[in-house]
Short mmCIF file of C-alpha atoms and ligand atoms in Angstrom, two decimals:
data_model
loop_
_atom_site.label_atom_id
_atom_site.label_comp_id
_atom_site.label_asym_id
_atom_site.label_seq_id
_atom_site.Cartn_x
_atom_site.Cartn_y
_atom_site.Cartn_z
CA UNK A 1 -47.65 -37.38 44.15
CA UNK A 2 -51.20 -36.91 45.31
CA UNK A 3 -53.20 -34.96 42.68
CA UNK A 4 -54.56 -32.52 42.21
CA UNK A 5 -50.97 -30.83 40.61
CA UNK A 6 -49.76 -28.29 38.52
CA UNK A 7 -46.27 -30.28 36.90
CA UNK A 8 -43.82 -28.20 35.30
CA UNK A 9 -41.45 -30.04 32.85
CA UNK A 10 -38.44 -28.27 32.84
CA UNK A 11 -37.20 -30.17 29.76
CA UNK A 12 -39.84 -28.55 27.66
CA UNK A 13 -39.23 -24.90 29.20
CA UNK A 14 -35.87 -25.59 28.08
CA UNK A 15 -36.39 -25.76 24.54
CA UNK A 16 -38.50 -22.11 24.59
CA UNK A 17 -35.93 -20.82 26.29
CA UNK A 18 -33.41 -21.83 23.90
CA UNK A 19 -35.71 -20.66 21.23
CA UNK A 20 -35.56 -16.96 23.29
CA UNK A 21 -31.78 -16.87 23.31
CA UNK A 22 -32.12 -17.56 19.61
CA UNK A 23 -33.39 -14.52 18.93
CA UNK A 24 -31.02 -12.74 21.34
CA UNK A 25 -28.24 -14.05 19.51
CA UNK A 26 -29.79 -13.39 16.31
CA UNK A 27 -31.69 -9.92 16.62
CA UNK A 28 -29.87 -8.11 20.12
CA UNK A 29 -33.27 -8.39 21.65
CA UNK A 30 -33.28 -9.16 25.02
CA UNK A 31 -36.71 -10.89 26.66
CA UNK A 32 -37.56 -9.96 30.10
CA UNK A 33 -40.41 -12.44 31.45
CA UNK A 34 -44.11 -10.77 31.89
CA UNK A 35 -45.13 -12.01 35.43
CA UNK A 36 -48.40 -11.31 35.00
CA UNK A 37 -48.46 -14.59 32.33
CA UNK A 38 -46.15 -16.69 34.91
CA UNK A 39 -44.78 -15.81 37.99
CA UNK A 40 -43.81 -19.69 39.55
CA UNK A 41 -40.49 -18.67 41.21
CA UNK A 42 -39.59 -22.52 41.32
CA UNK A 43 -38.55 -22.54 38.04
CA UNK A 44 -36.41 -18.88 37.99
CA UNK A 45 -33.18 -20.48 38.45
CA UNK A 46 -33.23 -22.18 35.01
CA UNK A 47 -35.41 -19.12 33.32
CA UNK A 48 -32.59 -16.57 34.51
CA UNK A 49 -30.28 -18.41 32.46
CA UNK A 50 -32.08 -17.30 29.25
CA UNK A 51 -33.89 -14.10 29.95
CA UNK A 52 -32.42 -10.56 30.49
CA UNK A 53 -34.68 -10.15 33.61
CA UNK A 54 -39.05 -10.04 34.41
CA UNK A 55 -41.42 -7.38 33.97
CA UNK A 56 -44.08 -6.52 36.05
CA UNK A 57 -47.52 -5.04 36.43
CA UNK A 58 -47.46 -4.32 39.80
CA UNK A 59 -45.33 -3.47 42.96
CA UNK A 60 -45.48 -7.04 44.19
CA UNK A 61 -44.57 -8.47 40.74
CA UNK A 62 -41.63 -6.33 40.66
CA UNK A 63 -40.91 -7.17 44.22
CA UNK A 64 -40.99 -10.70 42.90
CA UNK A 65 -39.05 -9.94 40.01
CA UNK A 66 -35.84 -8.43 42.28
CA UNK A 67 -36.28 -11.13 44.64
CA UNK A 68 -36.45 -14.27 43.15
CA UNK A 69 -35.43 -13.30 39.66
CA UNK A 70 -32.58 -10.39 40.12
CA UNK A 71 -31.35 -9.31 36.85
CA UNK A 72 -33.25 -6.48 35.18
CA UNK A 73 -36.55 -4.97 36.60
CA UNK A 74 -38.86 -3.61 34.14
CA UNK A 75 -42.38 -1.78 36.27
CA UNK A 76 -44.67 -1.01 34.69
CA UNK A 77 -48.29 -0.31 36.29
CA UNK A 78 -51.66 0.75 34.62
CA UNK A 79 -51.85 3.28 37.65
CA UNK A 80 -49.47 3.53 40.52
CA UNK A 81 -49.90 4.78 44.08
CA UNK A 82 -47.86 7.38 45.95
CA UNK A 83 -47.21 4.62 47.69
CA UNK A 84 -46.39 2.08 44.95
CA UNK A 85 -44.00 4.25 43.54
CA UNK A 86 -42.04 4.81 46.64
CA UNK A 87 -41.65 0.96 47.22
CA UNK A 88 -40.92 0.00 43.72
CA UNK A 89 -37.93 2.89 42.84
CA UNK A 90 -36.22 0.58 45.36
CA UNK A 91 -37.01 -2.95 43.07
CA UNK A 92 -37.14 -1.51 39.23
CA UNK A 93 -34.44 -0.68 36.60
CA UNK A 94 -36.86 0.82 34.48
CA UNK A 95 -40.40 2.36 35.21
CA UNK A 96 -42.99 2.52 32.63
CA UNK A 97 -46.08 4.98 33.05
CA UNK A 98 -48.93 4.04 31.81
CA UNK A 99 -49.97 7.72 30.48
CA UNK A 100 -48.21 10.36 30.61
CA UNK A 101 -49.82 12.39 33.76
CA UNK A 102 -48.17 9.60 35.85
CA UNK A 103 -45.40 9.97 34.33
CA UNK A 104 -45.76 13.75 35.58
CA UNK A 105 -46.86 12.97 38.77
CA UNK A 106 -44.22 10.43 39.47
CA UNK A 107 -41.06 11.36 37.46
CA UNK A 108 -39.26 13.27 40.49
CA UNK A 109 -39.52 10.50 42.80
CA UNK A 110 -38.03 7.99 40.55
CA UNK A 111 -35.11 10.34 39.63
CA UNK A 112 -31.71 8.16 38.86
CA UNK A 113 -33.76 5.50 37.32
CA UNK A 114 -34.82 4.82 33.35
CA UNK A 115 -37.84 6.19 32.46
CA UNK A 116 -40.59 4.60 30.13
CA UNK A 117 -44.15 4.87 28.86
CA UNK A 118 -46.70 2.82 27.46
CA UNK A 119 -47.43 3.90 23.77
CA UNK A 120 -50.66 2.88 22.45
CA UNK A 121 -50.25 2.70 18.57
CA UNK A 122 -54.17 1.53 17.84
CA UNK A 123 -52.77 -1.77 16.14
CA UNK A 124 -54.18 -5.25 17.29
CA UNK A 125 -54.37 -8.91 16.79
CA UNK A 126 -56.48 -9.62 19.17
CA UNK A 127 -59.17 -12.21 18.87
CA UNK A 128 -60.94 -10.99 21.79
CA UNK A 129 -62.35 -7.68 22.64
CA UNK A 130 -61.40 -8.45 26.42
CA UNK A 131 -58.10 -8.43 25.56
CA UNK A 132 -57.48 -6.07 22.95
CA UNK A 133 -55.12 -3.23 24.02
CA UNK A 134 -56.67 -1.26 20.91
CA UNK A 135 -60.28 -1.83 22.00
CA UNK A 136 -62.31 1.90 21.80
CA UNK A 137 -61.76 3.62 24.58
CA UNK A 138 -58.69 1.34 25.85
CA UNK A 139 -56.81 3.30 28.73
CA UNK A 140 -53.87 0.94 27.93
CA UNK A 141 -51.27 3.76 26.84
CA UNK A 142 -50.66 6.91 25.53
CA UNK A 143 -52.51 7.55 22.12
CA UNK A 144 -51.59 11.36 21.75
CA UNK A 145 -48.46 11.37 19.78
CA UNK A 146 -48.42 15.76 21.01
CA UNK A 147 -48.13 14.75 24.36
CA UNK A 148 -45.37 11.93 23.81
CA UNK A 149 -43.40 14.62 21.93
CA UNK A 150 -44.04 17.08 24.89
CA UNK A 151 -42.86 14.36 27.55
CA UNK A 152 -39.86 12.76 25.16
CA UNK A 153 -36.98 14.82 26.94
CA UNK A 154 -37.98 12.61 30.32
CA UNK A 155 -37.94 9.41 28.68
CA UNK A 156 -35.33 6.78 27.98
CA UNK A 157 -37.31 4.65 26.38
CA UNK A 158 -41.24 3.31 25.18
CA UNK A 159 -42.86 0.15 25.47
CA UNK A 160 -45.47 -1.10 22.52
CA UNK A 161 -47.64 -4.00 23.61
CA UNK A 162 -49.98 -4.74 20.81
CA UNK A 163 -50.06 -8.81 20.19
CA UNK A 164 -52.28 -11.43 21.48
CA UNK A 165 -51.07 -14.53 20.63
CA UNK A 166 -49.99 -13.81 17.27
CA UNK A 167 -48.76 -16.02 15.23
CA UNK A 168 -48.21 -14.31 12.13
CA UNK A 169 -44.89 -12.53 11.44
CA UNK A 170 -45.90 -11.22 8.44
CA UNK A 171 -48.26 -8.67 9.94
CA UNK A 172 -45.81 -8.18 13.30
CA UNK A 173 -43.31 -7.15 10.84
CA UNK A 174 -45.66 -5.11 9.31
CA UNK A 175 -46.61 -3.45 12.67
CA UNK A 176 -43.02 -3.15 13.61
CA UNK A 177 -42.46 -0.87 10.43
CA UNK A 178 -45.72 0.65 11.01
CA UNK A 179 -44.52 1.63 14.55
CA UNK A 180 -40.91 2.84 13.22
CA UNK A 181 -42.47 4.99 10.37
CA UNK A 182 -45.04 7.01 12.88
CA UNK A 183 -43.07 7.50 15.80
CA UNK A 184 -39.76 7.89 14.22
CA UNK A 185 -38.67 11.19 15.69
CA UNK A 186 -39.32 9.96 19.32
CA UNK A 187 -37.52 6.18 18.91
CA UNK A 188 -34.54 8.07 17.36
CA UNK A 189 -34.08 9.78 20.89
CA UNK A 190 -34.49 6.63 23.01
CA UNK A 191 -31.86 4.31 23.78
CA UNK A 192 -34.50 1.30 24.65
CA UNK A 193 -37.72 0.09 22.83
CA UNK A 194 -39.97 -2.52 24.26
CA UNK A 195 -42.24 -4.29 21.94
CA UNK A 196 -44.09 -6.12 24.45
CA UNK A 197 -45.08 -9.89 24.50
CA UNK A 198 -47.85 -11.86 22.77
CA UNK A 199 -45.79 -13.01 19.92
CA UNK A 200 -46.29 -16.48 19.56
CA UNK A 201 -42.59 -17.57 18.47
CA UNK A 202 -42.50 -20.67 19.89
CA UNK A 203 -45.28 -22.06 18.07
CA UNK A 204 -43.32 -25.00 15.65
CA UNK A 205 -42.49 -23.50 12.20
CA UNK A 206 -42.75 -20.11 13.60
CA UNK A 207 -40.24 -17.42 10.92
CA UNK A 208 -37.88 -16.90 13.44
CA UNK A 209 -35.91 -15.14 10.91
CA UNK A 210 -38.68 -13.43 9.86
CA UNK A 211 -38.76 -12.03 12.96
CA UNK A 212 -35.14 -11.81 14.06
CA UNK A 213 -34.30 -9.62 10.86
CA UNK A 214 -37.43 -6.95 11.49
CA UNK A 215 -36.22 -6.94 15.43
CA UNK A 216 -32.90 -6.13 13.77
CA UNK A 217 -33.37 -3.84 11.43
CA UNK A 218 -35.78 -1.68 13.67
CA UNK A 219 -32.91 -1.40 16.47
CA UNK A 220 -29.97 -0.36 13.97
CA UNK A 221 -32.56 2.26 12.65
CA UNK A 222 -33.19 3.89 15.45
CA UNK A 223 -30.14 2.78 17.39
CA UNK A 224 -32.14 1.04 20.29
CA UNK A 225 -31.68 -1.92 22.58
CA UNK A 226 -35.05 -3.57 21.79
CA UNK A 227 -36.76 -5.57 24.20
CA UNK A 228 -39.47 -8.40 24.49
CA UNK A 229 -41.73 -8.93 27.29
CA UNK A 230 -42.79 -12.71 26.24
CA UNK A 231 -45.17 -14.71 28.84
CA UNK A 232 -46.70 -17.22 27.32
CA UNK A 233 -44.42 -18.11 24.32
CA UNK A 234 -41.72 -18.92 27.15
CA UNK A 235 -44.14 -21.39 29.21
CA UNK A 236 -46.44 -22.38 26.49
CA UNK A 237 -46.53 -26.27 26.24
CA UNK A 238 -44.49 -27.25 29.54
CA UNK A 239 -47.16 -27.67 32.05
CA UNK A 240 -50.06 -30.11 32.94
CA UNK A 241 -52.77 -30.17 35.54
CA UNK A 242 -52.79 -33.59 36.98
CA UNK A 243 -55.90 -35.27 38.20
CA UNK A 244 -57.98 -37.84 39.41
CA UNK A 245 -61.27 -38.74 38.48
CA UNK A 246 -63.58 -38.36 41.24
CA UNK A 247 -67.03 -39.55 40.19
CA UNK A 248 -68.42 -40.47 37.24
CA UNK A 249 -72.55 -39.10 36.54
CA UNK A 250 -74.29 -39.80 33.75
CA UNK A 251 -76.73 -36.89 32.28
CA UNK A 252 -76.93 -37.75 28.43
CA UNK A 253 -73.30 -38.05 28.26
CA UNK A 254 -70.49 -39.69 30.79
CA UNK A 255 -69.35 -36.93 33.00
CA UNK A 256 -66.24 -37.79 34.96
CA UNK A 257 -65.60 -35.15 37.60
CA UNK A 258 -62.32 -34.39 38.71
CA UNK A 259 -60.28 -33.07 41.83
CA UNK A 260 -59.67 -29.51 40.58
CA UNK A 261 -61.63 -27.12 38.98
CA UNK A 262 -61.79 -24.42 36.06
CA UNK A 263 -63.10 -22.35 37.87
CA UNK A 264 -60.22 -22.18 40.35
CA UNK A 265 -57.33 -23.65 38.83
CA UNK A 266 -57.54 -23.09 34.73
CA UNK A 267 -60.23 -19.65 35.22
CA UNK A 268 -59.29 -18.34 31.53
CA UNK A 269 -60.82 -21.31 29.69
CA UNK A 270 -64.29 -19.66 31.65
CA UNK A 271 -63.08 -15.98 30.81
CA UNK A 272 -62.37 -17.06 27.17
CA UNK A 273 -64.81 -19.68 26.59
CA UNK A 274 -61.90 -21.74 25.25
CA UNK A 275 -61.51 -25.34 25.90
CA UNK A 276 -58.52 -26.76 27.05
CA UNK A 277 -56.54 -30.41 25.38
CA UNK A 278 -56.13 -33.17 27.42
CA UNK A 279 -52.81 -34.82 27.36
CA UNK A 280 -54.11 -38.14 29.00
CA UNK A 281 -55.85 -40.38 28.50
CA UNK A 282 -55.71 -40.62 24.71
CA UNK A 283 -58.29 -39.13 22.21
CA UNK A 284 -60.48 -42.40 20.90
CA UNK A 285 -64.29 -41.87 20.56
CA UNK A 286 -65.67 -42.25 23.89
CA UNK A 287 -67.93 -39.16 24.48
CA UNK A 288 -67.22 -37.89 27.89
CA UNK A 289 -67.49 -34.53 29.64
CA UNK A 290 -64.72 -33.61 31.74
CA UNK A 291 -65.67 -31.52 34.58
CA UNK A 292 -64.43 -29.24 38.19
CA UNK A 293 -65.48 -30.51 41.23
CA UNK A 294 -67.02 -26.92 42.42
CA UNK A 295 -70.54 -25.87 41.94
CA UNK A 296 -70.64 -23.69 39.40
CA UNK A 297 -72.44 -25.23 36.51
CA UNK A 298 -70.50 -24.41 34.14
CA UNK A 299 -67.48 -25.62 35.67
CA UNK A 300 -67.06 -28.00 32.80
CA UNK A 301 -63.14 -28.48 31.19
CA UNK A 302 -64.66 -29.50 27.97
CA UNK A 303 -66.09 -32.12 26.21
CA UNK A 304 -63.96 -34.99 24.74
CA UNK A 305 -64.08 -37.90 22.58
CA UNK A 306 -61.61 -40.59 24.78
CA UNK A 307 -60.07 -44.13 23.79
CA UNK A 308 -62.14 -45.50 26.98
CA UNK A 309 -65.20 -44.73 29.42
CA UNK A 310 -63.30 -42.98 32.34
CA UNK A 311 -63.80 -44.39 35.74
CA UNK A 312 -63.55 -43.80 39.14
CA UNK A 313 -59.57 -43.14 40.17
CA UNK A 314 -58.25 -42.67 36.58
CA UNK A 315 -56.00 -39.73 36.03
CA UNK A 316 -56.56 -36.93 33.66
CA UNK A 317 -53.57 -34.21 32.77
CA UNK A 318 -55.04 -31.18 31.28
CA UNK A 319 -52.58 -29.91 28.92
CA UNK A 320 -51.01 -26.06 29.17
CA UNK A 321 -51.54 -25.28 32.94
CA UNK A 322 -48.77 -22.88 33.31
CA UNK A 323 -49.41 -19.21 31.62
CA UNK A 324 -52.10 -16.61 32.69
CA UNK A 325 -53.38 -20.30 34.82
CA UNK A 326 -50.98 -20.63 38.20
CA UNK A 327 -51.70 -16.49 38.67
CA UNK A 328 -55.18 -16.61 38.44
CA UNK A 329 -55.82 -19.55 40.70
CA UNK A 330 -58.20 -19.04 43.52
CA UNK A 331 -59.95 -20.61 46.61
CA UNK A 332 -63.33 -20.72 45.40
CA UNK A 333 -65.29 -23.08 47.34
CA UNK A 334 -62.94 -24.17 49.18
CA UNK A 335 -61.60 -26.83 46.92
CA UNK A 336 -58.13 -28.17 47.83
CA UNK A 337 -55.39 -26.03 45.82
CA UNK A 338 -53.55 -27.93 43.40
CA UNK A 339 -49.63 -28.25 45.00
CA UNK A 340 -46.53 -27.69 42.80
CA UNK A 341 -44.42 -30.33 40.99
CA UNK A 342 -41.37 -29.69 39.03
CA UNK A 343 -40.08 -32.35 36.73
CA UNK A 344 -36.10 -31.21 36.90
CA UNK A 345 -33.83 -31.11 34.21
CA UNK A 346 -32.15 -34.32 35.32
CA UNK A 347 -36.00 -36.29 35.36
CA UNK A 348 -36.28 -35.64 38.97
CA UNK A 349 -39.90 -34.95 40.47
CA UNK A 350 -39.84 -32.09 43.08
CA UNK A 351 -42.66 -31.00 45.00
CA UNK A 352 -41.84 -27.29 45.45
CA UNK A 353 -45.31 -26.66 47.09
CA UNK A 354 -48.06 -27.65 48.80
CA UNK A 355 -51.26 -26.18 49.93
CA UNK A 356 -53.81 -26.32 52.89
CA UNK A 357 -56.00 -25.54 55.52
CA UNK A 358 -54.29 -22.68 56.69
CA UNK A 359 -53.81 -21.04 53.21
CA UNK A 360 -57.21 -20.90 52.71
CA UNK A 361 -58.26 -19.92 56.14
CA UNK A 362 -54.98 -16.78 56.04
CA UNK A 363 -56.94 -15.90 52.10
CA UNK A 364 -59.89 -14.42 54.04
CA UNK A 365 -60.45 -12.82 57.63
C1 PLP B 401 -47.59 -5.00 28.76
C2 PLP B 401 -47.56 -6.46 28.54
N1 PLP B 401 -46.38 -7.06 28.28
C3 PLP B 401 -46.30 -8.40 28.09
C4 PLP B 401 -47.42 -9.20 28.13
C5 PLP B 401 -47.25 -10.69 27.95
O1 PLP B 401 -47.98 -11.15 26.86
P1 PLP B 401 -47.91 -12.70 26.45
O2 PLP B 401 -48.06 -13.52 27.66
O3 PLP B 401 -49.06 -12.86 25.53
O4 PLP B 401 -46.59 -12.89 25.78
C6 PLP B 401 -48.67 -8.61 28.39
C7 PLP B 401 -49.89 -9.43 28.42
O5 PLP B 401 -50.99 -8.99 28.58
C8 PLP B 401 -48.75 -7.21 28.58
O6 PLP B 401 -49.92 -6.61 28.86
#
């Protein structure tokens, strides 16, 4: 395979995915996949297997989601269109407004189909402001529990999405009884309840019973079919960025320059000032930098401490290329796209795609 390459290991997916129809088993909640985290099609065949269905953030996503998916559509937008909303009641199962003056707006022309919206319940884990659905001023659901009350007779169900990466059951718990206690008059009249994604339970020693129990006990209370919307839980761990070292400069410190970029190809390490592992070569003490090939200065993947100097035409595998990493990539400067390797079930390597000139040339006008 010529590098650079986003691999998927479909082994490892495996074993989230098992971990997801765990909790199915255990709690009745069903996990719909958030595209917006991971939307690499190649890989749907063995997903659908586990998951109840995808859910979206946009017309195309849920286009995707019918498409290459099938199963159950969840929509959800933070605004739609006229025009969105007359494309998607063809693709969704569900639509979920954002606030409850699209709901308004839209509920007519979606008629036959379940109705949602996006409750904001001012809780958060977040450990970044950028992120945090409970930020001040957030426009990410409605905070007015009047209006849901007003607007409850329309709905068949809410969604909740208030975790970032959280690890900690104890406090989901804790929000998941915080959530039942305020809004208990509305969930009671629902027959669905989404509590979103960013729980992190496939993180090893994760309480998954913890967590299966709560899940449990919230939908026999108010006699719900609760949902997840996981994204990265389900990808998290099963991907690499595979490269070759380019050129190596030296500027205080070995910097070995690679064939991809943060910029384009991992952008949320720059977003998040976060640093991602390597998974080869091996940690030793060898200071090097590892860095993109484009010319942004700060397109650096981190700084490392390696068993050996890195020369030209070694290969380095950034760990964890798959979730909010394969959406966001881009053509900035030009650099060549990273194609698409899938490492099947049976240990087969498939290239599912490649990238070129023309892609990058059909990106712009
Ligand atoms: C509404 C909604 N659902 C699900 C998710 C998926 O979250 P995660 O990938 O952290 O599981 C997100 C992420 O931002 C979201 O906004």
């Amino acid at each position: 395979m010529q590098t650079p390459y986003y691999l998927i290991d479909e082994g490892k997916l495996k074993k989230n995915l098992e971990v997801v129809r765990h909790i199915q088993e255990l709690a009745g909640a069903k996990s719909v996949l958030a595209l917006k985290c991971f939307s690499t099609w190649g890989v749907f065949d063995l997903m659908r297997k586990y998951l109840a269905g995808t859910t979206s953030s946009s017309l195309f996503e849920a286009r995707l989601g019918r498409e290459k998916f099938g199963k159950e559509v969840h929509a959800y937008s933070v605004g739609f269109s006229d025009s969105d909303i007359k494309a998607v009641r063809k693709f969704a199962d569900k639509v979920i407004f954002n606030s409850t003056s699209q709901l308004a707006r839209y509920c007519d022309m979606v008629k036959g189909l379940k109705l949602g919206v996006r409750v904001n319940p001012g809780i958060s884990y977040s450990h970044y402001d950028l992120a945090d659905p409970a930020r001040r001023y957030s426009r990410l659901g409605v905070v007015d529990d009047e209006d849901l009350l007003q607007v409850a007779p329309l709905l068949s169900g809410m969604m909740f999405h208030f975790n970032c990466e959280n690890g900690n059951a104890e406090n989901l718990v804790a929000a998941i009884e915080q959530i039942g206690r305020r809004y208990a008059p509305l969930l009671s009249k629902m027959e669905w309840v989404s509590l979103g994604g960013g729980i992190a339970f496939t993180q090893p020693g994760y309480p998954l019973d913890r967590l299966c129990s709560a899940l449990k006990t919230f939908a026999e209370n108010f006699g719900v079919q609760v949902y997840l919307e996981p994204g990265e839980a389900v990808i998290t761990g099963c991907a690499e960025l595979v490269t070759t070292v380019l050129d190596v400069v030296h500027n205080e410190v070995d910097i070995a320059i690679v064939d991809a970029s943060v910029e384009a190809h991992m952008l949320d390490h720059l977003i998040y000032h976060t640093s991602p592992r390597l998974s080869w070569p091996a940690y030793g003490d060898h200071k090097t930098l590892v860095a993109g090939r484009t010319c942004l200065a700060g397109d650096v993947f981190g700084e490392y401490a390696l068993m050996a100097p890195l020369s030209i035409g070694d290969e380095v595998r950034i760990a964890d290329a798959a979730g909010y990493t394969m959406v966001k990539k881009n053509w900035f400067n030009g650099v060549a796209m990273p194609s698409i390797v899938v490492k099947r079930l049976n240990g087969n390597l498939e290239l599912v795609r490649s990238f070129g000139y023309s892609d990058f040339k059909r990106s712009l006008s």
